[in-house]
CSV table of C-alpha atoms and ligand atoms in Angstrom, one decimal:
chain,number,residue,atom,x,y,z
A,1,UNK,CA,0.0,0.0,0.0
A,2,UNK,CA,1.1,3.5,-1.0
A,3,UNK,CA,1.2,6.7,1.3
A,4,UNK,CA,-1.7,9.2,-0.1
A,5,UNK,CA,-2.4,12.3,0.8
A,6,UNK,CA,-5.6,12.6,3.1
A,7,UNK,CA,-8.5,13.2,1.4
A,8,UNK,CA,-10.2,16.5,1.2
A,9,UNK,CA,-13.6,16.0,-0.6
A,10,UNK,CA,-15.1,12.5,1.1
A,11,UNK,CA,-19.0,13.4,0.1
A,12,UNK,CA,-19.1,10.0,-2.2
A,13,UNK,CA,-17.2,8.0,-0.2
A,14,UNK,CA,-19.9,9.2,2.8
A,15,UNK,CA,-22.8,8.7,0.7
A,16,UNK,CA,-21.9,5.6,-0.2
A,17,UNK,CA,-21.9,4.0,3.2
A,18,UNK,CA,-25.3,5.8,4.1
A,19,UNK,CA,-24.3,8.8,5.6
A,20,UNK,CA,-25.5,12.7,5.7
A,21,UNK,CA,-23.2,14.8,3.3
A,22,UNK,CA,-24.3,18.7,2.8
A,23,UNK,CA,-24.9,18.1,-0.4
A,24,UNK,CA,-24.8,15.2,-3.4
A,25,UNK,CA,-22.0,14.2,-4.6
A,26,UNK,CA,-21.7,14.2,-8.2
A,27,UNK,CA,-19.9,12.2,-11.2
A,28,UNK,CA,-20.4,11.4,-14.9
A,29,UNK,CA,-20.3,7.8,-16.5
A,30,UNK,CA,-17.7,8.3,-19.3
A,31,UNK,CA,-16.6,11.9,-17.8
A,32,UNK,CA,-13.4,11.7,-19.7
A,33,UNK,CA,-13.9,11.3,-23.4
A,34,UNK,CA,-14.5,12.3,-26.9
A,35,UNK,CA,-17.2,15.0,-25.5
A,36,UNK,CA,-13.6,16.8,-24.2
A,37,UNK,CA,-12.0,18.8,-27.0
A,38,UNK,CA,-8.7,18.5,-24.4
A,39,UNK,CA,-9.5,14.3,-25.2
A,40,UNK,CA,-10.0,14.4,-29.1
A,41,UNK,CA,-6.4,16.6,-29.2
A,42,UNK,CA,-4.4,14.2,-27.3
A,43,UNK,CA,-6.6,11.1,-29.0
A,44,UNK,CA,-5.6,12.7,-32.5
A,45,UNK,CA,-1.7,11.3,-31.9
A,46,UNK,CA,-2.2,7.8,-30.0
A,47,UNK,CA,-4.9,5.2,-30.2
A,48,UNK,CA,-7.2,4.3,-27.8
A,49,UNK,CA,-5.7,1.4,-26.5
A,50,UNK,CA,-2.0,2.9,-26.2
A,51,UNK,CA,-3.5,6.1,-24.2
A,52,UNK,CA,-4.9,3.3,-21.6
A,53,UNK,CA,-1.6,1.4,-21.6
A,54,UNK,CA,0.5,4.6,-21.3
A,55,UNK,CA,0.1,5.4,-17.7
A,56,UNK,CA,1.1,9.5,-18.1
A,57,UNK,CA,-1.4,9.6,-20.7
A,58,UNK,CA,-4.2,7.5,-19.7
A,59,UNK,CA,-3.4,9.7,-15.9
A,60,UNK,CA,-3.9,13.2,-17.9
A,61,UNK,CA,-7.4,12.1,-19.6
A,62,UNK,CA,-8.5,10.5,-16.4
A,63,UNK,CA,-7.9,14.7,-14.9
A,64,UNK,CA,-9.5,16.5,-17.6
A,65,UNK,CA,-13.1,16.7,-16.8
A,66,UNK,CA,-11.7,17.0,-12.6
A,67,UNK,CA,-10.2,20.2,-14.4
A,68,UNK,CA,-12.9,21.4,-15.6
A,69,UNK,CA,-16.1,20.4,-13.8
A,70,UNK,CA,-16.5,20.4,-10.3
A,71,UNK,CA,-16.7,16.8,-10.0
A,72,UNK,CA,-16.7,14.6,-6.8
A,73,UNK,CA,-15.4,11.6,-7.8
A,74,UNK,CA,-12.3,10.7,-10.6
A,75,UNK,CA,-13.1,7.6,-12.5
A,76,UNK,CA,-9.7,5.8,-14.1
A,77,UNK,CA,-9.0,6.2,-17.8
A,78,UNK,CA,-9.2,2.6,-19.1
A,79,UNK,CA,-11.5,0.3,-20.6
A,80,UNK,CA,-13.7,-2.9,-19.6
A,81,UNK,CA,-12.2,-4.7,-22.6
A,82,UNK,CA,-8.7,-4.5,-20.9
A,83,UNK,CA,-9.6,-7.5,-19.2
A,84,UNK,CA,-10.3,-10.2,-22.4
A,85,UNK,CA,-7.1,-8.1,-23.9
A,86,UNK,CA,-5.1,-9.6,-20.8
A,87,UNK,CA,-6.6,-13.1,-21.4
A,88,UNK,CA,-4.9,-13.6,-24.9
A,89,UNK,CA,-7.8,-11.7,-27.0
A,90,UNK,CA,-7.2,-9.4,-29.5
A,91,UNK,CA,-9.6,-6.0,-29.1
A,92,UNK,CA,-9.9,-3.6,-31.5
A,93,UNK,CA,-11.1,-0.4,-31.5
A,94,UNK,CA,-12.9,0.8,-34.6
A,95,UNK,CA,-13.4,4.1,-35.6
A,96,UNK,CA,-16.9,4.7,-35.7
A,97,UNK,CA,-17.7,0.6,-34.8
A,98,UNK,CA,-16.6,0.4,-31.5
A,99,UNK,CA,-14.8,-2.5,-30.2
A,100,UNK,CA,-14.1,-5.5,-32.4
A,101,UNK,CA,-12.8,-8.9,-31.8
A,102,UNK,CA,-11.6,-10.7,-34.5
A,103,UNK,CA,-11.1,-14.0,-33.2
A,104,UNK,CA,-14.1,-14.2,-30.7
A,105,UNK,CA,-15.0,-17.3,-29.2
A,106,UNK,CA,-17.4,-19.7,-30.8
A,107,UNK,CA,-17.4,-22.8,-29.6
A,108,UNK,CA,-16.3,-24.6,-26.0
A,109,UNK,CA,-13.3,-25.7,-27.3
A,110,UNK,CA,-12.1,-22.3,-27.9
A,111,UNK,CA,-12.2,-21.5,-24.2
A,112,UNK,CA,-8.6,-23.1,-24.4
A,113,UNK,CA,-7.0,-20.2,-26.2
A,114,UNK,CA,-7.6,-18.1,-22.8
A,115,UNK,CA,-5.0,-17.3,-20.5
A,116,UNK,CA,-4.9,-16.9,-16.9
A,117,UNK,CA,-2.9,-13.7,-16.8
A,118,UNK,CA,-0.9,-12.6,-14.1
A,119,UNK,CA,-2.8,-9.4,-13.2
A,120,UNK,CA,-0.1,-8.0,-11.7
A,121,UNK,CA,2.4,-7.8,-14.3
A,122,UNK,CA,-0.5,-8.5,-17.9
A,123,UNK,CA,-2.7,-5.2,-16.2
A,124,UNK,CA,0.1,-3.2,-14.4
A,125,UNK,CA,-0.3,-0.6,-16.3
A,126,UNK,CA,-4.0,0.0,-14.7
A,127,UNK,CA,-2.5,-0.1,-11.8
A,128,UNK,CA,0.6,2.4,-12.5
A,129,UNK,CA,-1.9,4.8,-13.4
A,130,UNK,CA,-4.4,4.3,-11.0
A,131,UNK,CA,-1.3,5.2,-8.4
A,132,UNK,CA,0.0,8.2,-10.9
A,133,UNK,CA,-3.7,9.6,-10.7
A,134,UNK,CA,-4.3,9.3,-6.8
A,135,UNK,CA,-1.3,11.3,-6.3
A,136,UNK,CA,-1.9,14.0,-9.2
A,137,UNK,CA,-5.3,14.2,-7.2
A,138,UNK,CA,-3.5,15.0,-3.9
A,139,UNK,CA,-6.7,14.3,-2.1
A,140,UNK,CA,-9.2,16.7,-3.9
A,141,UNK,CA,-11.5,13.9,-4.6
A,142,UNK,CA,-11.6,10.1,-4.5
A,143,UNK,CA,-10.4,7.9,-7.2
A,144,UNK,CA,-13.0,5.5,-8.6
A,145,UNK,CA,-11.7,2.0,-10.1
A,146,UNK,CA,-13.7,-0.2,-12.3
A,147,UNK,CA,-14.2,-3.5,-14.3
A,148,UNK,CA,-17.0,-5.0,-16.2
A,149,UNK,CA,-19.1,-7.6,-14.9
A,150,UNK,CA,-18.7,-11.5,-16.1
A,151,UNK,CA,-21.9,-11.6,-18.3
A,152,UNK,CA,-20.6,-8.5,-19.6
A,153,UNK,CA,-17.4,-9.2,-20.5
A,154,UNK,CA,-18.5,-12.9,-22.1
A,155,UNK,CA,-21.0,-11.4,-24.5
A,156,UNK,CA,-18.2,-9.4,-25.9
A,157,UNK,CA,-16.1,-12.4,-25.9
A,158,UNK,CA,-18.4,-14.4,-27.9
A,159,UNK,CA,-20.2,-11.7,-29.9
A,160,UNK,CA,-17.3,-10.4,-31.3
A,161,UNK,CA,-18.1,-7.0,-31.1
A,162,UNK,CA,-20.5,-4.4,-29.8
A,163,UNK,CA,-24.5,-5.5,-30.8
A,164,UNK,CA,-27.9,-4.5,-30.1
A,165,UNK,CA,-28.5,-8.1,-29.3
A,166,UNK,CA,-25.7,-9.9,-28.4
A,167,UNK,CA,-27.7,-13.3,-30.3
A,168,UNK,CA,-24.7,-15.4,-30.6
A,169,UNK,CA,-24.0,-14.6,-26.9
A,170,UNK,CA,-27.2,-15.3,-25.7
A,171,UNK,CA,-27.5,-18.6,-27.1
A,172,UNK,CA,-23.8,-19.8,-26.0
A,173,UNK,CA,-26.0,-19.7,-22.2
A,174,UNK,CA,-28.3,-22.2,-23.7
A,175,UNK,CA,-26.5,-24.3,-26.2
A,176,UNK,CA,-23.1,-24.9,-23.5
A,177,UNK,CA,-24.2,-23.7,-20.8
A,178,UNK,CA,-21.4,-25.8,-18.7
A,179,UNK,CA,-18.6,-23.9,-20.8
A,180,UNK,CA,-20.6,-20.4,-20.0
A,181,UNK,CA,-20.3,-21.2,-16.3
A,182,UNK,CA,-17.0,-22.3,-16.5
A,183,UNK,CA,-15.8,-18.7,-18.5
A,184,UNK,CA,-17.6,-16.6,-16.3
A,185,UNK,CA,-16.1,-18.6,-13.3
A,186,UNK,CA,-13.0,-18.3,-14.7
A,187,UNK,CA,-13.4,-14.3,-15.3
A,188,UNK,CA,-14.7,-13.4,-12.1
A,189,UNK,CA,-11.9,-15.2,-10.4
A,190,UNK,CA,-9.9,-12.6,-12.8
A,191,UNK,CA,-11.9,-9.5,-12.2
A,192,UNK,CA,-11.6,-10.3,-8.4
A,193,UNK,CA,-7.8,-10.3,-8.0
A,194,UNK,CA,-8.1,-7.3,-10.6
A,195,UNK,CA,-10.5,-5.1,-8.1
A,196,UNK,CA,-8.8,-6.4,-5.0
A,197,UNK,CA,-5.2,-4.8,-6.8
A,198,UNK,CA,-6.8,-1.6,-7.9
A,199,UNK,CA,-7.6,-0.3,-4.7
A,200,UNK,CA,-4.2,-1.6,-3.3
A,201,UNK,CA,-2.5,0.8,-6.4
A,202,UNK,CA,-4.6,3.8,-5.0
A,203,UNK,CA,-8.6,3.1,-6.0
A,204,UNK,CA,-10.8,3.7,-3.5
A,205,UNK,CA,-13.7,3.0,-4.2
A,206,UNK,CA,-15.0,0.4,-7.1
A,207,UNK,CA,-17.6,0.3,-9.9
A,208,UNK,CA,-18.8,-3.2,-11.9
A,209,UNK,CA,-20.6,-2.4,-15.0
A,210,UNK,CA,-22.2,-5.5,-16.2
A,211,UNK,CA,-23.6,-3.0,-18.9
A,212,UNK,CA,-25.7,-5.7,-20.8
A,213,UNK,CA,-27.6,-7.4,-18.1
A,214,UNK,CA,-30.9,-6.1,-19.4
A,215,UNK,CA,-29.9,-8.7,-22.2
A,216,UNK,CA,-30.8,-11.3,-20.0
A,217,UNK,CA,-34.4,-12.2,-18.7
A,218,UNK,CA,-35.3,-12.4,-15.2
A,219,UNK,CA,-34.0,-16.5,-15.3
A,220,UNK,CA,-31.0,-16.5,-17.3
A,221,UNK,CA,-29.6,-13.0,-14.8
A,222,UNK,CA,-30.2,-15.2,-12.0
A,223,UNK,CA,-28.1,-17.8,-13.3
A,224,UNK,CA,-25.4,-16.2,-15.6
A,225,UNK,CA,-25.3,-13.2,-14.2
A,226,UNK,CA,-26.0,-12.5,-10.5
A,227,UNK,CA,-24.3,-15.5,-8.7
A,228,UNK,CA,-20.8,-14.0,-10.3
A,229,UNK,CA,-21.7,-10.5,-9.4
A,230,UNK,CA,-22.9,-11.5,-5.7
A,231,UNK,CA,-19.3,-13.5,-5.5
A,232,UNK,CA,-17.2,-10.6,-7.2
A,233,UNK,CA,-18.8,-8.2,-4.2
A,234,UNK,CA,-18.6,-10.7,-1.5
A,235,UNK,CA,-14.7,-11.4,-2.5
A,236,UNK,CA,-13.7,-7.4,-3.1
A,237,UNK,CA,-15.7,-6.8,0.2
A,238,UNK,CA,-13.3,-9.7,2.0
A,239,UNK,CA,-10.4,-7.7,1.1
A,240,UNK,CA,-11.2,-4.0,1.5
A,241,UNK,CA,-14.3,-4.2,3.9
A,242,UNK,CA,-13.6,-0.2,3.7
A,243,UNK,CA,-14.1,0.3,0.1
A,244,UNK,CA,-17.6,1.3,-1.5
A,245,UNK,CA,-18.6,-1.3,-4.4
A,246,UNK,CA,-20.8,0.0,-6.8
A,247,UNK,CA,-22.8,-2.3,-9.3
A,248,UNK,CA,-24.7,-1.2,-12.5
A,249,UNK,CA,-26.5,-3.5,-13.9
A,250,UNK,CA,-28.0,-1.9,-17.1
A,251,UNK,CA,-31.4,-2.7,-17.9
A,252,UNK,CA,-32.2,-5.2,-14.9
A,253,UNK,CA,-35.1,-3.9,-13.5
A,254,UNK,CA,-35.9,-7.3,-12.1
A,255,UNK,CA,-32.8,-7.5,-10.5
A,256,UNK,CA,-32.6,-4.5,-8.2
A,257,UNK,CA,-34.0,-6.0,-5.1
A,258,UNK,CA,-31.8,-9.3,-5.7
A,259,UNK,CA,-28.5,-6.9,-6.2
A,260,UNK,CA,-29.8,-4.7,-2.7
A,261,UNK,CA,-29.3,-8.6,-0.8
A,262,UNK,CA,-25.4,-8.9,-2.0
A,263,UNK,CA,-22.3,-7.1,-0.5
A,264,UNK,CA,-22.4,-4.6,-2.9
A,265,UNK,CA,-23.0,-0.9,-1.1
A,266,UNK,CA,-24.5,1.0,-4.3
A,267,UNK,CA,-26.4,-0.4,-6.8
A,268,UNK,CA,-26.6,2.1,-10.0
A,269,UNK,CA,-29.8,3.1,-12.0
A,270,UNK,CA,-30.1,3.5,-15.8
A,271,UNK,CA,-32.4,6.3,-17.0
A,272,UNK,CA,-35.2,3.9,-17.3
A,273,UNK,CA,-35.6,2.9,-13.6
A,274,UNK,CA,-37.9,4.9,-11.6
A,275,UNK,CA,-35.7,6.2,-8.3
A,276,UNK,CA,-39.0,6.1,-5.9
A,277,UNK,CA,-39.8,2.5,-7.0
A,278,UNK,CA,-36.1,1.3,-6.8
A,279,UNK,CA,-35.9,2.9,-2.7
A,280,UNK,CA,-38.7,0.7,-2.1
A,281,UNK,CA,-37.1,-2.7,-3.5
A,282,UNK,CA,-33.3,-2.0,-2.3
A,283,UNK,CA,-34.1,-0.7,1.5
A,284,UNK,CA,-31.1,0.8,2.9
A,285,UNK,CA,-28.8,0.9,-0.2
A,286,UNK,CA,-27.3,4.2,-1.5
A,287,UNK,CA,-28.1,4.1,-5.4
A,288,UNK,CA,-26.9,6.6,-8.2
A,289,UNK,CA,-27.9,8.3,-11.2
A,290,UNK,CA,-30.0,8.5,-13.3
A,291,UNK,CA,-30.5,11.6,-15.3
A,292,UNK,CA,-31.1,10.3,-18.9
A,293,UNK,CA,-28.0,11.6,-21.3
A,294,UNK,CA,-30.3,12.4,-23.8
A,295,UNK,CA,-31.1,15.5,-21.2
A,296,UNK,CA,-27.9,17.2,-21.5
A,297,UNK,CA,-28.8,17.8,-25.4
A,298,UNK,CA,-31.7,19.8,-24.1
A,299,UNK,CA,-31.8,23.8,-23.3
A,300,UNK,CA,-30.2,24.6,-19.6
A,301,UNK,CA,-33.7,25.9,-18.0
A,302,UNK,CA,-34.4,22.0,-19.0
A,303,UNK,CA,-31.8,20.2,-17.6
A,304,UNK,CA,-31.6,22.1,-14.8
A,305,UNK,CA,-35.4,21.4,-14.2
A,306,UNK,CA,-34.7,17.5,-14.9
A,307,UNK,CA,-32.0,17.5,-12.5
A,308,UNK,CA,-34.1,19.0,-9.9
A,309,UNK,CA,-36.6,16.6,-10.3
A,310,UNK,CA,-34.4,13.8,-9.9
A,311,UNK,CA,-32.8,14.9,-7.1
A,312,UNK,CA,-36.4,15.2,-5.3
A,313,UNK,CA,-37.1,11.3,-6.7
A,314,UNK,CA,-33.9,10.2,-4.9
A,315,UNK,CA,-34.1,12.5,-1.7
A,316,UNK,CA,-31.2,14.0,0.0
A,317,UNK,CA,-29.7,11.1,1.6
A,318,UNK,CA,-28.3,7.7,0.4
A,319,UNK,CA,-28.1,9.1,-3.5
A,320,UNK,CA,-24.8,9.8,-5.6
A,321,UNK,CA,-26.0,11.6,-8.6
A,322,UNK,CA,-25.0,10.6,-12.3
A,323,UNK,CA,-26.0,9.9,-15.8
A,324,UNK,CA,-28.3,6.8,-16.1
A,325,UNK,CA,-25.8,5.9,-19.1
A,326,UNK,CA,-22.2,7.3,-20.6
A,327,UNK,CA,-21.7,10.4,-21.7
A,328,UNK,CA,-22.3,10.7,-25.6
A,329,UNK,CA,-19.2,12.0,-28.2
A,330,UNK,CA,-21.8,14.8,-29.0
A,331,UNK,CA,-22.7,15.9,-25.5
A,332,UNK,CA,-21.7,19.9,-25.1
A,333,UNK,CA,-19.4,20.4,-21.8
A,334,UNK,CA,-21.0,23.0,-21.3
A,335,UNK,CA,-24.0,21.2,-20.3
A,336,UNK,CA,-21.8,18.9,-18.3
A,337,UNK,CA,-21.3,21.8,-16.2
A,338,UNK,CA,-24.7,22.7,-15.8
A,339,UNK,CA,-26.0,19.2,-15.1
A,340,UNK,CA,-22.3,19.2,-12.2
A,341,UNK,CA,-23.4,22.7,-11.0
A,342,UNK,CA,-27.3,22.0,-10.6
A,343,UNK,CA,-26.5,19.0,-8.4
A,344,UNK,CA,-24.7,21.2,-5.7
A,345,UNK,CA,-26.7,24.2,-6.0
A,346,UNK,CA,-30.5,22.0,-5.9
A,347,UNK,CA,-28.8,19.5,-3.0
A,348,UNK,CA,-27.6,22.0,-1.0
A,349,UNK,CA,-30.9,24.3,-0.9
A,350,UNK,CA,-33.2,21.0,-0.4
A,351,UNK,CA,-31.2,20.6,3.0
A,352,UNK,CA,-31.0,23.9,4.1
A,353,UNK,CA,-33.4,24.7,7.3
A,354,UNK,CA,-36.9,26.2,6.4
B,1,CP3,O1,-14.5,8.3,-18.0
B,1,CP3,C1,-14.8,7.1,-17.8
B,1,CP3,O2,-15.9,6.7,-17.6
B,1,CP3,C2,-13.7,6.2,-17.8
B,1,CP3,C3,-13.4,5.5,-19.0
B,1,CP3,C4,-14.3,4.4,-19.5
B,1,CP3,C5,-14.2,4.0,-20.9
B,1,CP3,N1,-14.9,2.9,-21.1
B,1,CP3,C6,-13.4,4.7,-21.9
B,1,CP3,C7,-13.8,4.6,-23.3
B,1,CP3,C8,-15.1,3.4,-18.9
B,1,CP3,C9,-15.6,3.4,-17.5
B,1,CP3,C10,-15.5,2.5,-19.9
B,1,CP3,C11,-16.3,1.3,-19.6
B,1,CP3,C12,-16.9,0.6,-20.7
B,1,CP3,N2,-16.3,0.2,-21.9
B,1,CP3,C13,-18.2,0.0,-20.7
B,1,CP3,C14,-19.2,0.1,-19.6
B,1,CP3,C15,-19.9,1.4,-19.6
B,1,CP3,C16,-20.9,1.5,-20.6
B,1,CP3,O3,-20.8,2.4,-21.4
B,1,CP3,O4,-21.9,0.7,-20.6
B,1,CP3,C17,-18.3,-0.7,-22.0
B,1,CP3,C18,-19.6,-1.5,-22.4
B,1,CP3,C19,-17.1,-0.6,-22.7
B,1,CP3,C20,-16.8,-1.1,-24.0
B,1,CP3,C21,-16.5,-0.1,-25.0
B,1,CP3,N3,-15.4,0.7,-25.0
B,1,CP3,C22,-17.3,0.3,-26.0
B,1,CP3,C23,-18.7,-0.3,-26.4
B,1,CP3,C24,-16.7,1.4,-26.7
B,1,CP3,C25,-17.1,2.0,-28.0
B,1,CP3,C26,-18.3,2.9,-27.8
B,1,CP3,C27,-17.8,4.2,-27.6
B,1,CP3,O5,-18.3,4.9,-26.6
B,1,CP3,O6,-17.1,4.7,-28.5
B,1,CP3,C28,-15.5,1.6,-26.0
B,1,CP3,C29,-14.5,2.7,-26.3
B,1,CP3,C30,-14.2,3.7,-25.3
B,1,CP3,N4,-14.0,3.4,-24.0
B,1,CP3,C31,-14.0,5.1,-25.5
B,1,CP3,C32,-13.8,5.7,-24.3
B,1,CP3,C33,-13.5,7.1,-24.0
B,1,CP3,C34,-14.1,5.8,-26.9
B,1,CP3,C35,-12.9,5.4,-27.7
B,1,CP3,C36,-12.2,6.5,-28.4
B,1,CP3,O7,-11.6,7.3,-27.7
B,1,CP3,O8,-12.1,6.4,-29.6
């Protein structure tokens, strides 16, 4: 463990374990990115995947929107896909496509081309940056580490890229349904060891973003998805008892009452979960979000109004605001900044004395 400096702005890490903070602490899903001007110029010379293996770099675009915005929370430059990259799998990242694979897994049998990396050394360069940020922060805010969640990180593996569907994954659960479990065993033994390491290199606190489990229904999420999420938490949780755990399970509206019973301490909302409704099914949980992105397009008198509203859904305790979803490429930062401001400004009047 490294020495840090102390931390100066806690309001997340305080939410997140249930208590008062003066006001709501605020972050954006995909807060560094190609919605930056300051992240398309230094993009223009490197590609993706070299800025997130390049600790100074990957560093500098993880501080650009903590520059800018008055952000509570850092999240680390880097990408879910790191994680199938450090298992043998080549990932590539297509202008305009997204991620591609072009040897994805098809068939049981190909299950033996994986690797069990060393983390340490295959994904040290997460973990040099993660330390390179937490010092550049000096303590302004906490540093936020992150992975994607087994079911997640298969249907890219068999899917071969980025899909609206993810058919070919989905049937992989019901045509080898021994091989899925055995893949997403084997990656949440991975992604375990890989949390557990990022909070020793300076993360601390930890998001999973099993971003597809709205793919799943209510059956196949409670077999391919949840038992590997529960056990990701319930591992993390035995190393760093002190460290928030965040989950976001996209989509699962089912879910949210079976995700409040793990070991997890947040469970994130999408833009299509209602906050009042989600209170009542995960009790005592702090939850984020889960202002739609598609609000920040809208006039400021609008998002400001949205963001007021939400904040009245969640109430003034037990809530980290945030996007239900990523930033978009064509968001203006300038409405980052109004959706950033109208968090503190809204939070901080709701708790002020009549
Ligand atoms: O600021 C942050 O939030 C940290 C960085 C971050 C990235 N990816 C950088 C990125 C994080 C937390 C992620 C997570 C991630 N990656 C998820 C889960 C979150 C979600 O959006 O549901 C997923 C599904 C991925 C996989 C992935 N990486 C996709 C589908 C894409 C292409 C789509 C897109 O947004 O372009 C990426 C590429 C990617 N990851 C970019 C960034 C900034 C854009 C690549 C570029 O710079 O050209």
């Amino acid at each position: 463990m490294y020495d840090f400096p102390p931390l100066q702005n806690d309001l997340l890490l305080r939410a997140a374990r249930g208590e008062d903070t003066p006001r709501t602490p605020v972050w954006m899903m995909r807060q560094a990115g190609r919605y930056l001007p300051e992240y398309r110029a230094l993009r223009a010379g490197e590609s993706f995947f070299k800025v997130c293996r390049t600790p100074a770099l990957a560093a500098e675009v993880t501080l650009q929107p903590i520059e800018r915005f008055d952000l509570d929370a850092a999240i680390i430059f880097s990408d879910i896909l790191v994680v199938p990259q450090a298992m043998g799998m080549e990932v590539r990242m297509e202008k305009g496509e997204g991620p591609v694979f072009p040897e994805p897994l098809r068939q049981p049998d190909d299950l033996d081309r994986l690797l069990t990396p060393d983390v340490s050394t295959e994904l040290g360069y997460v973990f040099d940056a993660l330390t390179a940020v937490r010092r550049a922060l000096a303590g302004r805010v906490p540093l936020i580490g992150f992975c994607g969640g087994p079911w997640t990180l298969m249907a890219y593996m068999v899917e071969g890229a980025g899909s609206k569907q993810f058919a070919q994954a989905r049937s992989w659960l019901h045509r080898y349904p021994l091989a899925a479990h055995e893949l997403l065993r084997c990656l949440t033994d991975i992604l375990a060891d890989y949390l557990i390491r990022q909070v020793e290199a300076g993360a601390q606190v930890v998001q999973v973003f099993d971003s597809w489990a709205g793919l799943l229904g209510p059956r196949e999420f409670a077999t391919f998805s949840l038992p590997y999420l529960r056990d990701l938490a319930h591992r993390f949780k035995q190393a760093h008892p002190e460290a928030p755990c965040i989950v976001f399970a996209r989509g699962a509206h089912h879910a949210l009452k079976a995700l409040a019973d793990t070991e997890y301490d947040v469970i994130g909302l999408d833009w299509t979960m209602d906050p009042v409704a989600a209170r009542k099914k995960t009790g005592h949980k702090t939850l984020q979000g889960n202002l739609d992105p598609a609000v920040l397009f809208a006039k400021p008198s609008t998002i400001r109004a949205e963001v007021r509203r939400m904040l009245e859904a969640f109430g003034p305790r037990r809530h980290i605001a945030n996007l239900g979803h990523g930033m978009h490429p064509n968001h203006d930062p300038a409405h980052a900044r109004i959706f950033v401001d109208a968090v503190h400004e809204f939070s901080e009047t709701m708790r002020a004395p009549e």
